[in-house]
Every structure is written in structure tokens, then in C-alpha cells.
Amino acid sequence: MEFKKHVRIRKEKFGMVIFETLKEKVFVTNPTGAEIIERLKDKKTPDTIITELASQYGADAAVIADDVNCFINNLVRQEVLAK
């Protein structure tokens, strides 16, 4: 998975800002969303992201999986991320 060429990402104190330059859309994430984006930028798979976040937060991997997959699917639907 990788971000499309027309997407720009900027880290902020509150999370991340994603600029989709073709349609001029802006998306803002919280710190957890920023962690997912950083890992996606590092070419990590969704399964790896889920495992790392579950370990980092001491949370159930199934719950993390639902959230991560929903977040990634939303990025794909918004044409920010290519599967």
C-alpha cells in the first residue's frame, strides 16, 4: 500500500494533515491516525501495524484490527491511499 502521487502529508502536533491535491481535499487525523500513517509511509502491512499498535497500547489486537482496517479503507475510499 502506498499513498497516491498527488497526496502530501504533514505531521502536526495534533496528528497529521493529508492534502489530496487533485480534488483539493484536506484530511486531519489525531495522534493515533498519525501513527498509522507513519507506518504506512514506512511500507508496513496492515497486519504489522495492528500487531505493533496492539503491543504499544496493550490492547486487544481484534479491536485494533477493526480500527486500523476502517481507517485504511477510508483512506482508500477517499482516493488518498492505493491498495
Short mmCIF file of N, CA and C in Angstrom, two decimals:
data_model
loop_
_atom_site.label_atom_id
_atom_site.label_comp_id
_atom_site.label_asym_id
_atom_site.label_seq_id
_atom_site.Cartn_x
_atom_site.Cartn_y
_atom_site.Cartn_z
N MET A 1 0.85 -1.17 0.00
CA MET A 1 0.00 0.00 0.00
C MET A 1 0.89 1.23 0.00
N GLU A 2 0.47 2.20 -0.78
CA GLU A 2 1.24 3.45 -0.76
C GLU A 2 0.30 4.62 -1.04
N PHE A 3 0.75 5.78 -0.63
CA PHE A 3 -0.04 6.98 -0.86
C PHE A 3 0.08 7.37 -2.33
N LYS A 4 -1.00 7.89 -2.86
CA LYS A 4 -1.00 8.29 -4.27
C LYS A 4 -0.06 9.48 -4.48
N LYS A 5 0.39 9.65 -5.70
CA LYS A 5 1.39 10.67 -6.02
C LYS A 5 0.92 12.09 -5.74
N HIS A 6 -0.37 12.32 -5.86
CA HIS A 6 -0.91 13.67 -5.68
C HIS A 6 -1.26 13.98 -4.21
N VAL A 7 -0.78 13.15 -3.29
CA VAL A 7 -1.08 13.32 -1.87
C VAL A 7 0.16 13.84 -1.15
N ARG A 8 -0.05 14.82 -0.31
CA ARG A 8 1.02 15.38 0.53
C ARG A 8 0.62 15.20 1.99
N ILE A 9 1.60 14.87 2.81
CA ILE A 9 1.33 14.60 4.22
C ILE A 9 2.25 15.46 5.07
N ARG A 10 1.65 16.05 6.11
CA ARG A 10 2.45 16.89 7.02
C ARG A 10 2.12 16.52 8.46
N LYS A 11 3.15 16.29 9.24
CA LYS A 11 2.98 15.98 10.65
C LYS A 11 2.76 17.27 11.42
N GLU A 12 1.81 17.24 12.33
CA GLU A 12 1.50 18.39 13.19
C GLU A 12 1.48 17.91 14.64
N LYS A 13 1.40 18.83 15.57
CA LYS A 13 1.36 18.48 16.99
C LYS A 13 0.15 17.63 17.34
N PHE A 14 -0.95 17.86 16.66
CA PHE A 14 -2.21 17.18 16.96
C PHE A 14 -2.40 15.88 16.18
N GLY A 15 -1.52 15.58 15.23
CA GLY A 15 -1.66 14.39 14.40
C GLY A 15 -1.03 14.60 13.04
N MET A 16 -1.82 14.38 11.99
CA MET A 16 -1.34 14.57 10.61
C MET A 16 -2.38 15.34 9.81
N VAL A 17 -1.87 16.03 8.80
CA VAL A 17 -2.73 16.68 7.81
C VAL A 17 -2.40 16.02 6.48
N ILE A 18 -3.44 15.57 5.80
CA ILE A 18 -3.27 14.93 4.49
C ILE A 18 -3.91 15.85 3.46
N PHE A 19 -3.13 16.21 2.45
CA PHE A 19 -3.63 17.06 1.37
C PHE A 19 -3.80 16.21 0.12
N GLU A 20 -5.01 16.15 -0.40
CA GLU A 20 -5.28 15.47 -1.66
C GLU A 20 -5.36 16.59 -2.68
N THR A 21 -4.31 16.78 -3.47
CA THR A 21 -4.16 17.99 -4.27
C THR A 21 -5.00 18.02 -5.54
N LEU A 22 -5.43 16.87 -6.06
CA LEU A 22 -6.24 16.87 -7.28
C LEU A 22 -7.64 17.42 -7.03
N LYS A 23 -8.25 16.95 -5.95
CA LYS A 23 -9.61 17.39 -5.62
C LYS A 23 -9.61 18.47 -4.55
N GLU A 24 -8.42 18.86 -4.13
CA GLU A 24 -8.24 19.90 -3.12
C GLU A 24 -8.98 19.59 -1.82
N LYS A 25 -8.80 18.36 -1.35
CA LYS A 25 -9.39 17.93 -0.08
C LYS A 25 -8.31 17.90 0.99
N VAL A 26 -8.72 18.18 2.21
CA VAL A 26 -7.81 18.14 3.35
C VAL A 26 -8.41 17.21 4.40
N PHE A 27 -7.58 16.33 4.92
CA PHE A 27 -8.00 15.40 5.97
C PHE A 27 -7.09 15.62 7.17
N VAL A 28 -7.66 15.57 8.36
CA VAL A 28 -6.90 15.78 9.59
C VAL A 28 -7.07 14.54 10.46
N THR A 29 -5.97 14.05 11.02
CA THR A 29 -6.05 12.89 11.90
C THR A 29 -5.60 13.26 13.31
N ASN A 30 -5.94 12.38 14.23
CA ASN A 30 -5.46 12.51 15.60
C ASN A 30 -4.10 11.81 15.71
N PRO A 31 -3.48 11.79 16.88
CA PRO A 31 -2.16 11.16 17.00
C PRO A 31 -2.15 9.67 16.63
N THR A 32 -3.22 8.95 16.94
CA THR A 32 -3.25 7.53 16.58
C THR A 32 -3.32 7.36 15.06
N GLY A 33 -4.11 8.18 14.40
CA GLY A 33 -4.15 8.16 12.93
C GLY A 33 -2.79 8.48 12.35
N ALA A 34 -2.09 9.41 12.99
CA ALA A 34 -0.74 9.77 12.54
C ALA A 34 0.21 8.58 12.65
N GLU A 35 0.05 7.79 13.71
CA GLU A 35 0.90 6.60 13.87
C GLU A 35 0.64 5.59 12.75
N ILE A 36 -0.62 5.43 12.38
CA ILE A 36 -0.96 4.52 11.28
C ILE A 36 -0.35 5.04 9.98
N ILE A 37 -0.49 6.32 9.74
CA ILE A 37 0.05 6.92 8.51
C ILE A 37 1.56 6.77 8.45
N GLU A 38 2.24 7.03 9.55
CA GLU A 38 3.71 6.88 9.57
C GLU A 38 4.11 5.46 9.20
N ARG A 39 3.39 4.50 9.74
CA ARG A 39 3.71 3.10 9.44
C ARG A 39 3.39 2.76 7.98
N LEU A 40 2.32 3.30 7.45
CA LEU A 40 2.00 3.09 6.03
C LEU A 40 3.09 3.70 5.15
N LYS A 41 3.57 4.88 5.54
CA LYS A 41 4.66 5.52 4.79
C LYS A 41 5.92 4.66 4.81
N ASP A 42 6.11 3.93 5.90
CA ASP A 42 7.26 3.03 6.04
C ASP A 42 7.02 1.68 5.35
N LYS A 43 5.92 1.60 4.58
CA LYS A 43 5.59 0.39 3.79
C LYS A 43 5.24 -0.82 4.66
N LYS A 44 4.74 -0.57 5.86
CA LYS A 44 4.33 -1.69 6.72
C LYS A 44 2.95 -2.17 6.31
N THR A 45 2.73 -3.46 6.46
CA THR A 45 1.44 -4.06 6.11
C THR A 45 0.42 -3.75 7.21
N PRO A 46 -0.88 -3.84 6.88
CA PRO A 46 -1.89 -3.65 7.92
C PRO A 46 -1.70 -4.61 9.10
N ASP A 47 -1.35 -5.87 8.82
CA ASP A 47 -1.15 -6.83 9.91
C ASP A 47 -0.01 -6.41 10.84
N THR A 48 1.06 -5.90 10.26
CA THR A 48 2.19 -5.43 11.07
C THR A 48 1.79 -4.22 11.89
N ILE A 49 1.05 -3.31 11.29
CA ILE A 49 0.59 -2.11 12.00
C ILE A 49 -0.28 -2.51 13.18
N ILE A 50 -1.19 -3.44 12.95
CA ILE A 50 -2.09 -3.91 14.01
C ILE A 50 -1.29 -4.52 15.16
N THR A 51 -0.35 -5.38 14.84
CA THR A 51 0.48 -6.03 15.86
C THR A 51 1.27 -5.01 16.66
N GLU A 52 1.88 -4.05 15.97
CA GLU A 52 2.68 -3.03 16.66
C GLU A 52 1.82 -2.16 17.57
N LEU A 53 0.67 -1.72 17.07
CA LEU A 53 -0.19 -0.86 17.89
C LEU A 53 -0.78 -1.61 19.07
N ALA A 54 -1.17 -2.87 18.87
CA ALA A 54 -1.71 -3.67 19.97
C ALA A 54 -0.66 -3.83 21.06
N SER A 55 0.58 -4.06 20.66
CA SER A 55 1.67 -4.19 21.62
C SER A 55 1.96 -2.86 22.32
N GLN A 56 1.99 -1.79 21.54
CA GLN A 56 2.30 -0.46 22.08
C GLN A 56 1.26 -0.01 23.10
N TYR A 57 -0.01 -0.27 22.81
CA TYR A 57 -1.09 0.21 23.68
C TYR A 57 -1.60 -0.86 24.64
N GLY A 58 -1.09 -2.07 24.55
CA GLY A 58 -1.55 -3.14 25.42
C GLY A 58 -3.03 -3.43 25.22
N ALA A 59 -3.47 -3.36 23.97
CA ALA A 59 -4.89 -3.53 23.65
C ALA A 59 -5.11 -4.82 22.88
N ASP A 60 -6.36 -5.23 22.83
CA ASP A 60 -6.76 -6.42 22.09
C ASP A 60 -6.54 -6.20 20.59
N ALA A 61 -5.81 -7.11 19.96
CA ALA A 61 -5.50 -6.97 18.53
C ALA A 61 -6.75 -6.94 17.67
N ALA A 62 -7.81 -7.64 18.07
CA ALA A 62 -9.05 -7.65 17.28
C ALA A 62 -9.70 -6.27 17.25
N VAL A 63 -9.66 -5.58 18.37
CA VAL A 63 -10.22 -4.23 18.43
C VAL A 63 -9.37 -3.28 17.59
N ILE A 64 -8.06 -3.38 17.74
CA ILE A 64 -7.14 -2.56 16.95
C ILE A 64 -7.33 -2.85 15.47
N ALA A 65 -7.50 -4.12 15.11
CA ALA A 65 -7.67 -4.51 13.70
C ALA A 65 -8.89 -3.82 13.09
N ASP A 66 -9.99 -3.79 13.83
CA ASP A 66 -11.20 -3.12 13.32
C ASP A 66 -10.92 -1.66 13.03
N ASP A 67 -10.26 -0.99 13.98
CA ASP A 67 -9.99 0.44 13.82
C ASP A 67 -9.00 0.71 12.68
N VAL A 68 -7.93 -0.07 12.62
CA VAL A 68 -6.91 0.14 11.58
C VAL A 68 -7.50 -0.14 10.20
N ASN A 69 -8.22 -1.24 10.07
CA ASN A 69 -8.81 -1.57 8.77
C ASN A 69 -9.84 -0.54 8.33
N CYS A 70 -10.63 -0.04 9.26
CA CYS A 70 -11.60 1.02 8.94
C CYS A 70 -10.87 2.28 8.48
N PHE A 71 -9.81 2.65 9.18
CA PHE A 71 -9.02 3.84 8.84
C PHE A 71 -8.41 3.70 7.45
N ILE A 72 -7.80 2.55 7.18
CA ILE A 72 -7.17 2.32 5.88
C ILE A 72 -8.22 2.31 4.76
N ASN A 73 -9.33 1.63 4.99
CA ASN A 73 -10.40 1.60 3.98
C ASN A 73 -10.93 2.99 3.68
N ASN A 74 -11.01 3.83 4.70
CA ASN A 74 -11.45 5.21 4.48
C ASN A 74 -10.45 5.97 3.62
N LEU A 75 -9.16 5.78 3.85
CA LEU A 75 -8.14 6.43 3.02
C LEU A 75 -8.24 5.97 1.57
N VAL A 76 -8.52 4.69 1.37
CA VAL A 76 -8.68 4.16 0.01
C VAL A 76 -9.93 4.76 -0.65
N ARG A 77 -11.04 4.80 0.08
CA ARG A 77 -12.29 5.38 -0.45
C ARG A 77 -12.12 6.85 -0.82
N GLN A 78 -11.32 7.56 -0.04
CA GLN A 78 -11.10 8.98 -0.30
C GLN A 78 -10.04 9.21 -1.38
N GLU A 79 -9.54 8.11 -1.95
CA GLU A 79 -8.55 8.14 -3.03
C GLU A 79 -7.23 8.79 -2.61
N VAL A 80 -6.87 8.54 -1.36
CA VAL A 80 -5.61 9.03 -0.81
C VAL A 80 -4.56 7.91 -0.83
N LEU A 81 -5.02 6.69 -0.61
CA LEU A 81 -4.15 5.53 -0.50
C LEU A 81 -4.51 4.53 -1.58
N ALA A 82 -3.50 3.95 -2.22
CA ALA A 82 -3.72 2.91 -3.23
C ALA A 82 -3.45 1.56 -2.60
N LYS A 83 -4.35 0.61 -2.82
CA LYS A 83 -4.15 -0.74 -2.27
C LYS A 83 -3.21 -1.53 -3.11
#
